[in-house]
CSV table of C-alpha atoms in Angstrom, one decimal:
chain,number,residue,atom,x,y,z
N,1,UNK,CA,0.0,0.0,0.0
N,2,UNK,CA,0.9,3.5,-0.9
N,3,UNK,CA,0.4,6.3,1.7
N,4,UNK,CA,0.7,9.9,0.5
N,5,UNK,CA,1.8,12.7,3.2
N,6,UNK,CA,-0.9,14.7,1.7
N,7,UNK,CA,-3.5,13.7,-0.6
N,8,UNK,CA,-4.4,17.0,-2.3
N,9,UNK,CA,-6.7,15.4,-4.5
N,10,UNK,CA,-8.7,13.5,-2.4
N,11,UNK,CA,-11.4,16.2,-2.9
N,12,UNK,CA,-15.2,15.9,-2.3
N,13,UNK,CA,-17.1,16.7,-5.7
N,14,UNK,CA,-19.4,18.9,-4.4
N,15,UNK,CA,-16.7,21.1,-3.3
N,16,UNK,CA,-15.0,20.7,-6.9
N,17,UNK,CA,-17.7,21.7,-8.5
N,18,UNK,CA,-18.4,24.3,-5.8
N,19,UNK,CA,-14.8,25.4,-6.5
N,20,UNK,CA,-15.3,25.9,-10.6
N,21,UNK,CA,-18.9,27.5,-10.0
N,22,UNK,CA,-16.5,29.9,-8.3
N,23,UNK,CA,-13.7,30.5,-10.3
N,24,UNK,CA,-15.8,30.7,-13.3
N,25,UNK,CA,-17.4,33.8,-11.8
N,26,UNK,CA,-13.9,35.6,-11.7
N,27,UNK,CA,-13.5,34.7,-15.0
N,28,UNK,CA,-16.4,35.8,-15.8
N,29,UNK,CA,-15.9,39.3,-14.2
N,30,UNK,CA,-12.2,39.7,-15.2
N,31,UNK,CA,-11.6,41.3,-12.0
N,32,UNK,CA,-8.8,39.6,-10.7
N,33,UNK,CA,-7.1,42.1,-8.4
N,34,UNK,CA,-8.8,43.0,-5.7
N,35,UNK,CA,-11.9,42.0,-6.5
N,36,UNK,CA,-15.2,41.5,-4.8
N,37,UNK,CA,-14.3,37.7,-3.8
N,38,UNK,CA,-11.4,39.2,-1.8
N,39,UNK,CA,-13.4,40.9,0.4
N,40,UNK,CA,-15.5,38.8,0.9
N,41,UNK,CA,-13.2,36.0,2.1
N,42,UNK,CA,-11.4,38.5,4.1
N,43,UNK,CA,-14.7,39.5,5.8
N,44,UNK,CA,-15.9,36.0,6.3
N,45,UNK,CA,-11.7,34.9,7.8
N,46,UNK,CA,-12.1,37.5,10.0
N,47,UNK,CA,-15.4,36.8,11.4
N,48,UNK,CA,-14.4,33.2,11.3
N,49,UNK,CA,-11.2,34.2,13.8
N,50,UNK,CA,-13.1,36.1,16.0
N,51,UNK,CA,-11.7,39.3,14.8
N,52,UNK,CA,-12.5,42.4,13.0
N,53,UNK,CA,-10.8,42.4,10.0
N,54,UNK,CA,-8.8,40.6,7.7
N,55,UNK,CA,-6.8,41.4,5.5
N,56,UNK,CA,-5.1,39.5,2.2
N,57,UNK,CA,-2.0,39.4,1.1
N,58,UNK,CA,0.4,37.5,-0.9
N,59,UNK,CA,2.1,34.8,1.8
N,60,UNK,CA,2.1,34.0,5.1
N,61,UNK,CA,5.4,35.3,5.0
N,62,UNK,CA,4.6,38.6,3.5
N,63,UNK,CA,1.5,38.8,6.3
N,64,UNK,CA,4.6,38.9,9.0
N,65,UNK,CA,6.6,41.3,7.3
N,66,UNK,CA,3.9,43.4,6.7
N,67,UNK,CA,2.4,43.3,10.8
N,68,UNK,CA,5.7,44.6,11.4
N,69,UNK,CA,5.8,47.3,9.0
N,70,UNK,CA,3.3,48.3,10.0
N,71,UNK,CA,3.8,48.4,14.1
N,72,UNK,CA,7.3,50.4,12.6
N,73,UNK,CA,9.6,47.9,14.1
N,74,UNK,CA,12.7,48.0,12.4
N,75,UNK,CA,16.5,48.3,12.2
N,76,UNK,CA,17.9,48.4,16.2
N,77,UNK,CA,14.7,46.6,17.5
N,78,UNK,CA,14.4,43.2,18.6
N,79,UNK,CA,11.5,40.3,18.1
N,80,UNK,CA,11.6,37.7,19.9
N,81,UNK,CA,10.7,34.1,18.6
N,82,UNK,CA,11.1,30.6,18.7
N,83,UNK,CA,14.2,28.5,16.9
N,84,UNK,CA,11.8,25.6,16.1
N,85,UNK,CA,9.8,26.9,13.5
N,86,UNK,CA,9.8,27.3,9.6
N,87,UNK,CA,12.7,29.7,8.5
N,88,UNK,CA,9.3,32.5,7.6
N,89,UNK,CA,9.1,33.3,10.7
N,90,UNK,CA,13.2,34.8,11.7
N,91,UNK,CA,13.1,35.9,7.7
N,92,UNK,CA,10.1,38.2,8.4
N,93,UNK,CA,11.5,39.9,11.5
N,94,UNK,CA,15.2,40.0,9.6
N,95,UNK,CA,13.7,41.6,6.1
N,96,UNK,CA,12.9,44.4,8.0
N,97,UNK,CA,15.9,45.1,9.4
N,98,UNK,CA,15.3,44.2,13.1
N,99,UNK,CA,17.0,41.3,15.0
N,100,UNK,CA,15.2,37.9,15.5
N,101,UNK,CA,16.0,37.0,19.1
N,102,UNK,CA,15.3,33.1,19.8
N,103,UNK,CA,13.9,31.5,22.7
N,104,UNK,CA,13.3,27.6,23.5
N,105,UNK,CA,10.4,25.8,23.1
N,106,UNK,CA,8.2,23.5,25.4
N,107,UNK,CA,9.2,20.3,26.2
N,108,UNK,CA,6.0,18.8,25.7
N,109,UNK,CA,4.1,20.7,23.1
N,110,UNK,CA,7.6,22.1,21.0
N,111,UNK,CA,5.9,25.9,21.5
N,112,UNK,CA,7.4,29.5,22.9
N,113,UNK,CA,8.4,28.6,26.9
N,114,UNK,CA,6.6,31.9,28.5
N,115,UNK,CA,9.6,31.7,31.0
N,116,UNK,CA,12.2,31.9,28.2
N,117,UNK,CA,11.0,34.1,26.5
N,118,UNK,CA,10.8,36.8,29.9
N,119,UNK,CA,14.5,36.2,29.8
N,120,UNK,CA,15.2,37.3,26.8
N,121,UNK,CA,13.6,40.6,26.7
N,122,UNK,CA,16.2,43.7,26.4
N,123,UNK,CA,15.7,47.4,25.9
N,124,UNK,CA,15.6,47.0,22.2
N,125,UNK,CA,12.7,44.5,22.5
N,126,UNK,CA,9.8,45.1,20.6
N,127,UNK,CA,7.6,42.3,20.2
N,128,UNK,CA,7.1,38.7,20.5
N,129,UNK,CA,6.4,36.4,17.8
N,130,UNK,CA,4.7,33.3,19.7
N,131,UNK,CA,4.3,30.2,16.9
N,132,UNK,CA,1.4,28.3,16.7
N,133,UNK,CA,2.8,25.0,15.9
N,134,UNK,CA,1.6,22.0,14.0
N,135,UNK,CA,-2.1,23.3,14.5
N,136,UNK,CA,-1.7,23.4,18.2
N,137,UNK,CA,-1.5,27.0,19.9
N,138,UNK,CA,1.2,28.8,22.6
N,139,UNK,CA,-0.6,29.3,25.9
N,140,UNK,CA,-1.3,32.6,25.3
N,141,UNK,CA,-2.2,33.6,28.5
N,142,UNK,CA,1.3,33.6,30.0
N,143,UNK,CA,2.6,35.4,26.6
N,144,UNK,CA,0.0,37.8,27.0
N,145,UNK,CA,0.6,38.6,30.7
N,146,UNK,CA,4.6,39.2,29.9
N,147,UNK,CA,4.0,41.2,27.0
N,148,UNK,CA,1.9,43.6,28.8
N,149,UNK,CA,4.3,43.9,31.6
N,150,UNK,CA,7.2,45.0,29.3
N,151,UNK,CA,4.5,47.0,26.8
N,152,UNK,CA,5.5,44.7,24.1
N,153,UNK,CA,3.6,43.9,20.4
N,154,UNK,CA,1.9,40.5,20.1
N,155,UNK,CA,2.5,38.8,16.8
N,156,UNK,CA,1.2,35.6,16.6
N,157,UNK,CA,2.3,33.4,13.8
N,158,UNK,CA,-0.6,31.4,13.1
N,159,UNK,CA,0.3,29.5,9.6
N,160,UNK,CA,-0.3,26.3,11.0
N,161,UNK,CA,-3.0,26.9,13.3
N,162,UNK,CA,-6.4,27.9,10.6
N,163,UNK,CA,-9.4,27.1,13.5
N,164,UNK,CA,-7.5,26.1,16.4
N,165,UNK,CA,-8.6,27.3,19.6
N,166,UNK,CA,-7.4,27.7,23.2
N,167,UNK,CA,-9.7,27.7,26.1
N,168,UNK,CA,-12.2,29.0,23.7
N,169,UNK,CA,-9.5,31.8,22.0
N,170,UNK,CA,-9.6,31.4,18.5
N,171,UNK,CA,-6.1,31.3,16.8
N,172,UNK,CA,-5.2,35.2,15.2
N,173,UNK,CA,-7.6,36.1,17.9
N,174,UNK,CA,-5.5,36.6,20.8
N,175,UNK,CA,-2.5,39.2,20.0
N,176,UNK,CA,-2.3,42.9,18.7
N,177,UNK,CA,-2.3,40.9,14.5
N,178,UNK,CA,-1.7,37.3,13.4
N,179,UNK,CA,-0.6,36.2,10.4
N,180,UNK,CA,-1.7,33.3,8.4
N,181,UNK,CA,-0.5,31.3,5.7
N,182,UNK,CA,-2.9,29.7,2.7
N,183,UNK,CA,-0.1,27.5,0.8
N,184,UNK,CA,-1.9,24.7,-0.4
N,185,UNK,CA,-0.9,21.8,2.4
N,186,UNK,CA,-2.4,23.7,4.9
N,187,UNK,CA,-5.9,23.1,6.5
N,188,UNK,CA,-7.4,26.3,4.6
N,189,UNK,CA,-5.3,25.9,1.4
N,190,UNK,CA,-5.4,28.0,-1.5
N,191,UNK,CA,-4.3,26.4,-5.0
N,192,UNK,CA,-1.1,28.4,-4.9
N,193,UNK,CA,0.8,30.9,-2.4
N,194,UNK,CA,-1.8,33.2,-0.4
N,195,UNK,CA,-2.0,34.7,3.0
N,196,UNK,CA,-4.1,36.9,5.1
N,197,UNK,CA,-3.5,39.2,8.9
N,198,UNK,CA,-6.3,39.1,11.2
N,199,UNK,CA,-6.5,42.1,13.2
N,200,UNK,CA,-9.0,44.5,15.7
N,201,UNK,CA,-6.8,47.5,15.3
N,202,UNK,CA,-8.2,50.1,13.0
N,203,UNK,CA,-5.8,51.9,12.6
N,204,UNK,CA,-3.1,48.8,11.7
N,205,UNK,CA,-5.6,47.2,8.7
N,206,UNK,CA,-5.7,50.3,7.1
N,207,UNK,CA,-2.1,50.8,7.2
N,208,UNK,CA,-1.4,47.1,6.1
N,209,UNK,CA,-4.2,47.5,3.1
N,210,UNK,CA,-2.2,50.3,2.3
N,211,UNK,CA,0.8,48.5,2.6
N,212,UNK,CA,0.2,45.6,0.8
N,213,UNK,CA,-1.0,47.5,-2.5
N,214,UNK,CA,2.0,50.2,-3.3
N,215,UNK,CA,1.5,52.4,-0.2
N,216,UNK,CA,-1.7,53.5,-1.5
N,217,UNK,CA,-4.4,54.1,-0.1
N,218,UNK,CA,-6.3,55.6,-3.1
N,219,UNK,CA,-4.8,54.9,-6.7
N,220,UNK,CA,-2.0,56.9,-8.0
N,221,UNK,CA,-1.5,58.4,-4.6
N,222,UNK,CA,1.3,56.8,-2.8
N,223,UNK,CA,1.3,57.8,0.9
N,224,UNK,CA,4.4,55.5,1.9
N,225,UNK,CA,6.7,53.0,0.1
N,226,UNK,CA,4.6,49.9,0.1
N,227,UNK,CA,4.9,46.4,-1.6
N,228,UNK,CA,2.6,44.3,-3.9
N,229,UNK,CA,1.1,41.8,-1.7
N,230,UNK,CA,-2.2,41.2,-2.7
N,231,UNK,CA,-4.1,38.4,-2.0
N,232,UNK,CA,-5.0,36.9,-5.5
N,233,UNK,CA,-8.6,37.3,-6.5
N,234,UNK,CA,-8.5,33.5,-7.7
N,235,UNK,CA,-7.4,32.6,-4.9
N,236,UNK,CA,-9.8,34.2,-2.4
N,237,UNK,CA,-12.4,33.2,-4.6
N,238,UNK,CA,-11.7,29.1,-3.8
N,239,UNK,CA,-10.7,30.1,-0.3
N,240,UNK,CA,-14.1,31.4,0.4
N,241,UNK,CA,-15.7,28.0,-0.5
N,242,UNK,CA,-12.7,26.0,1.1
N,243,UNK,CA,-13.2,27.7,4.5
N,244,UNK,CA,-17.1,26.7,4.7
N,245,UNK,CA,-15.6,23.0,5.4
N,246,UNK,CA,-12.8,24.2,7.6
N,247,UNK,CA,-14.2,22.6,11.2
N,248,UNK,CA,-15.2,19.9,9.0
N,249,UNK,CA,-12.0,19.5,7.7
N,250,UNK,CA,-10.1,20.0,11.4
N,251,UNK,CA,-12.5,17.4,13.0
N,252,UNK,CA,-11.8,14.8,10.6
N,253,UNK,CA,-7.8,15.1,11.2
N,254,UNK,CA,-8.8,15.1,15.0
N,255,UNK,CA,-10.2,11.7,14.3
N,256,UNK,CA,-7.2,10.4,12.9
N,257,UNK,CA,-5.0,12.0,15.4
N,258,UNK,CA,-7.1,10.0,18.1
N,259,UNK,CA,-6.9,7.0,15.8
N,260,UNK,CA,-2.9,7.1,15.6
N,261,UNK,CA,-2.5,7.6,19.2
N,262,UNK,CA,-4.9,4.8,20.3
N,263,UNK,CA,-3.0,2.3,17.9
N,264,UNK,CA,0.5,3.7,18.8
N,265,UNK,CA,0.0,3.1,22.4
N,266,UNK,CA,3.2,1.0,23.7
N,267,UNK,CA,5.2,1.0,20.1
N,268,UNK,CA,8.6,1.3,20.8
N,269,UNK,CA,9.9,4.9,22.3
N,270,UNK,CA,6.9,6.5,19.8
N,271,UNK,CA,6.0,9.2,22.3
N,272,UNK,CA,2.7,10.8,20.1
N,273,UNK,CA,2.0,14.7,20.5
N,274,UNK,CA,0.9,16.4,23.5
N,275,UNK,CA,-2.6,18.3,24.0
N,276,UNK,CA,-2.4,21.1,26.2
N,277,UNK,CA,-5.2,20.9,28.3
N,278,UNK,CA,-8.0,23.5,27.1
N,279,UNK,CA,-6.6,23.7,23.8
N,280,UNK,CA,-8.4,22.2,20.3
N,281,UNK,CA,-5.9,21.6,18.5
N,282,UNK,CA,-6.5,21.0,14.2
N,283,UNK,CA,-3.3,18.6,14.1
N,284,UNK,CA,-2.0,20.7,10.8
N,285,UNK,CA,0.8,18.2,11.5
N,286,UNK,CA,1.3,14.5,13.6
N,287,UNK,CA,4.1,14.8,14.7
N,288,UNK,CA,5.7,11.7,16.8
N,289,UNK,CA,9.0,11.5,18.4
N,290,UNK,CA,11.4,8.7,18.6
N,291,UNK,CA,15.1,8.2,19.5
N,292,UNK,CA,15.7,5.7,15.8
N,293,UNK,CA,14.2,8.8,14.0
N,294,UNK,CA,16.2,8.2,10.4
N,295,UNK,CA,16.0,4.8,10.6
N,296,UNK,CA,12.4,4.4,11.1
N,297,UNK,CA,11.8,7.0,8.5
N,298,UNK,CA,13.6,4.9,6.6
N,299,UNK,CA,11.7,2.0,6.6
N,300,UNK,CA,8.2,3.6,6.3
N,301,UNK,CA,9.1,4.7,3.2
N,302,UNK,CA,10.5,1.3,2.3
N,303,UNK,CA,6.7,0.0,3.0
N,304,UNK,CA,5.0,3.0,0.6
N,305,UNK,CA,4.4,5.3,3.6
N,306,UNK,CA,5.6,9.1,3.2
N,307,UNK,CA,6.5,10.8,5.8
N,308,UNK,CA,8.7,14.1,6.2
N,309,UNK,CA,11.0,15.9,9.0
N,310,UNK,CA,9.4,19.3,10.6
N,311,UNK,CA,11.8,20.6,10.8
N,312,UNK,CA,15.0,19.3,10.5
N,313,UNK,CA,17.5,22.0,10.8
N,314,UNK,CA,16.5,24.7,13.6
N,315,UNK,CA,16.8,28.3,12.6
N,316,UNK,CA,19.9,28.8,14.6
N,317,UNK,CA,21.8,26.5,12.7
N,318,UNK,CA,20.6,27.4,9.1
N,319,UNK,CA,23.8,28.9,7.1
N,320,UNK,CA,21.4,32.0,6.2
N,321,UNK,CA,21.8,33.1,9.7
N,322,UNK,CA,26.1,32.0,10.3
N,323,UNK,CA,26.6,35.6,10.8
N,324,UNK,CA,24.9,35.8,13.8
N,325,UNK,CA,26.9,33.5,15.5
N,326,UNK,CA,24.5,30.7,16.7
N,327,UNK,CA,26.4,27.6,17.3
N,328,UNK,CA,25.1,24.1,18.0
N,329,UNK,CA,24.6,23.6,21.9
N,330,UNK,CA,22.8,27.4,21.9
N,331,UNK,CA,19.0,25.3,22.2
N,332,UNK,CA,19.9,21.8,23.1
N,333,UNK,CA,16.0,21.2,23.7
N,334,UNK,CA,15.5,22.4,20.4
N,335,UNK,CA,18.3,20.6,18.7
N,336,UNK,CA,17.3,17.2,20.4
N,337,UNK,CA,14.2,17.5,18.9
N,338,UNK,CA,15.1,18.3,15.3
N,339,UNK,CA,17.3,14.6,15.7
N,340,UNK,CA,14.0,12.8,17.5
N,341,UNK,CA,10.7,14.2,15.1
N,342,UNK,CA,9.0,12.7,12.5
N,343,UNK,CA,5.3,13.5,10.5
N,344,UNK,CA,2.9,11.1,9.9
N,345,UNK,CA,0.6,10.7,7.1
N,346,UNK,CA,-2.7,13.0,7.8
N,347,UNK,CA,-5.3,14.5,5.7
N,348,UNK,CA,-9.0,15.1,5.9
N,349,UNK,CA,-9.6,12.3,3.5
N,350,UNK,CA,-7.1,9.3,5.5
N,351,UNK,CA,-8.7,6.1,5.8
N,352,UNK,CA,-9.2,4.4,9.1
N,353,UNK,CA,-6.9,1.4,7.2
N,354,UNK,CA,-4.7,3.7,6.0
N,355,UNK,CA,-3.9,4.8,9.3
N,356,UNK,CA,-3.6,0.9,10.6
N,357,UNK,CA,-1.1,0.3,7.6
N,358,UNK,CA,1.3,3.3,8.9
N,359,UNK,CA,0.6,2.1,12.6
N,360,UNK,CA,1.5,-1.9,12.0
N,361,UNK,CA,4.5,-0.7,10.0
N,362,UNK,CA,5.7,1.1,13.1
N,363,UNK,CA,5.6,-1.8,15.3
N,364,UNK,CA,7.0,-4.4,12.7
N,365,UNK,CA,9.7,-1.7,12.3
N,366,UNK,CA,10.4,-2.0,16.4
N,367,UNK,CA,9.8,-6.2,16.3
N,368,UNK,CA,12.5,-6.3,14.0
């Protein structure tokens, strides 16, 4: 048996043919920046996150870089972030000239430690960039409570985390502006690049909207120097169907994340992921740990099943960032776990067997 990581085409046909109806009408229209089906997804995102608006722009990446534009954090200032965490998230902070300060992660659910990341605020800080990981979110709570101690900008990075909640908190809810991500893996997936900032600051949408399209908040008139980072019309356009299904979508990978962790009970060292108490987590990811990482790997993909490494090189120890110095030993936590994870197969549409396949495979991998 063959198991993709993702099965991108394991599509419902209603929603196919909910998808064309859709596209067809942007077609149809030739409006295809900025047009209405923008604003209507970002309407209906925002109202989804508990928030008042939303705003879409090009990446997930871009809807970082853009928060902190707009908050005017820059060269001399310091964000502070986690090293376990896709490279977006220290880019966004270093493309605008300010310095990405890295803290270590929980033991348990592999997000921000509140405690280290007290210890690392300086005079220079600005803002914290908490990461909502593998569709599970920081406690927030603790963040929060820091952050307004030191006056401090919450930016949560929520590009894993479309619907996840803690303690009833919606994900892009909690902070001062979240940014998400719409690549097409992810649980609200676009069918290319895409992203959008959730926000109830006034005053910040309209400086991202004007942002995001040339510094301009009427046409021709260019207040600032801005970017082109518009969220596609396309794009928005199958979004806004795509996020009808979300919680359907997020409940069906709870079910398999309960299904894995029942049948992985007592294989090997597998230790499955953590749920923080209060939290509903969309399991973006499943992430397991083991101490024969490579060599399980290995053999999964031996018996047809794919499965991928999240990530395998911290930030601290990518060669974009040598010049800062960061040698290995600086987050042992972290490093230990980039030599110990390991993503299982999950997807809306994966099959009870399916899951059994990947689950015997383990345990013939540890009887052998």
């Amino acid at each position: 048996m063959h198991i993709p990581f993702l099965d991108l085409k394991n599509q419902p046909p209603e929603l196919r043919n909910d998808i064309r109806s859709a596209v067809d009408q942007v077609l149809a229209d030739c409006n295809f920046i900025l047009g209405k089906p923008v604003a209507d997804f970002e309407s209906a995102f925002a109202a989804y996150c508990d928030c008042k608006y939303g705003i879409g722009v090009a990446s997930g990446l871009d809807a970082l870089k853009l928060i902190l534009r707009a908050m005017e954090i820059g060269p001399g200032d310091e964000v502070i972030t986690v090293s376990h965490t896709f490279i977006a998230t220290a880019l966004a902070i270093s493309s605008v000239g300010a310095a990405p300060v890295l803290v270590e992660v929980d033991p348990a659910t592999f997000t921000m430690n509140p405690q280290a990341f007290e210890a690392a605020i300086t005079v220079r800080t600005k803002a914290v960039m908490p990461v909502h990981l593998y569709g599970q979110t920081v406690a927030m709570e603790p963040i929060l409570a820091i952050a307004r101690r030191h006056g401090l900008k919450v930016i949560e990075d929520a590009c894993q985390a479309h619907g996840a909640c803690c303690n009833g908190r919606k994900a892009g809810s909690a902070g001062d502006a979240a940014a998400f991500s719409f690549y097409p893996g992810k649980n609200l997936g676009a069918y290319g690049d895409g992203g959008a900032v959730t926000t109830s600051d006034t005053v910040l949408a309209d400086r991202i909207r004007t942002l995001r399209n040339y510094g301009s908040a009427k046409k021709y008139y260019h207040d600032e120097l801005g970017e082109n980072s518009r969220l596609d019309t396309l794009q928005a356009a199958v979004l806004g169907v795509k996020l009808n299904g979300l919680d359907q979508g997020n409940a069906a990978r709870r079910a398999a994340a309960a299904l894995y962790t029942e049948q992985l009970r007592g294989a090997g060292d597998i230790i499955t992921p953590a749920v923080r108490p209060g939290s509903e987590h969309v399991f973006h990811l499943y992430v397991v740990q083991t101490g024969r990482r490579d060599a399980l790997q290995k053999y999964l993909l031996e018996q047809g099943v794919e499965c991928l490494i999240h990530y395998p090189v911290p930030v601290h120890l990518q060669k974009a960032y040598a010049s800062k110095g960061w040698k290995a030993g600086a987050f042992p936590l972290t490093e230990q776990l980039a030599g110990r994870i390991l993503s299982l197969p999950i997807f809306p549409g994966i099959t009870g067997e399916q899951i059994e396949y990947v689950c015997n495979a383990i345990r013939a991998f540890y009887r052998n």
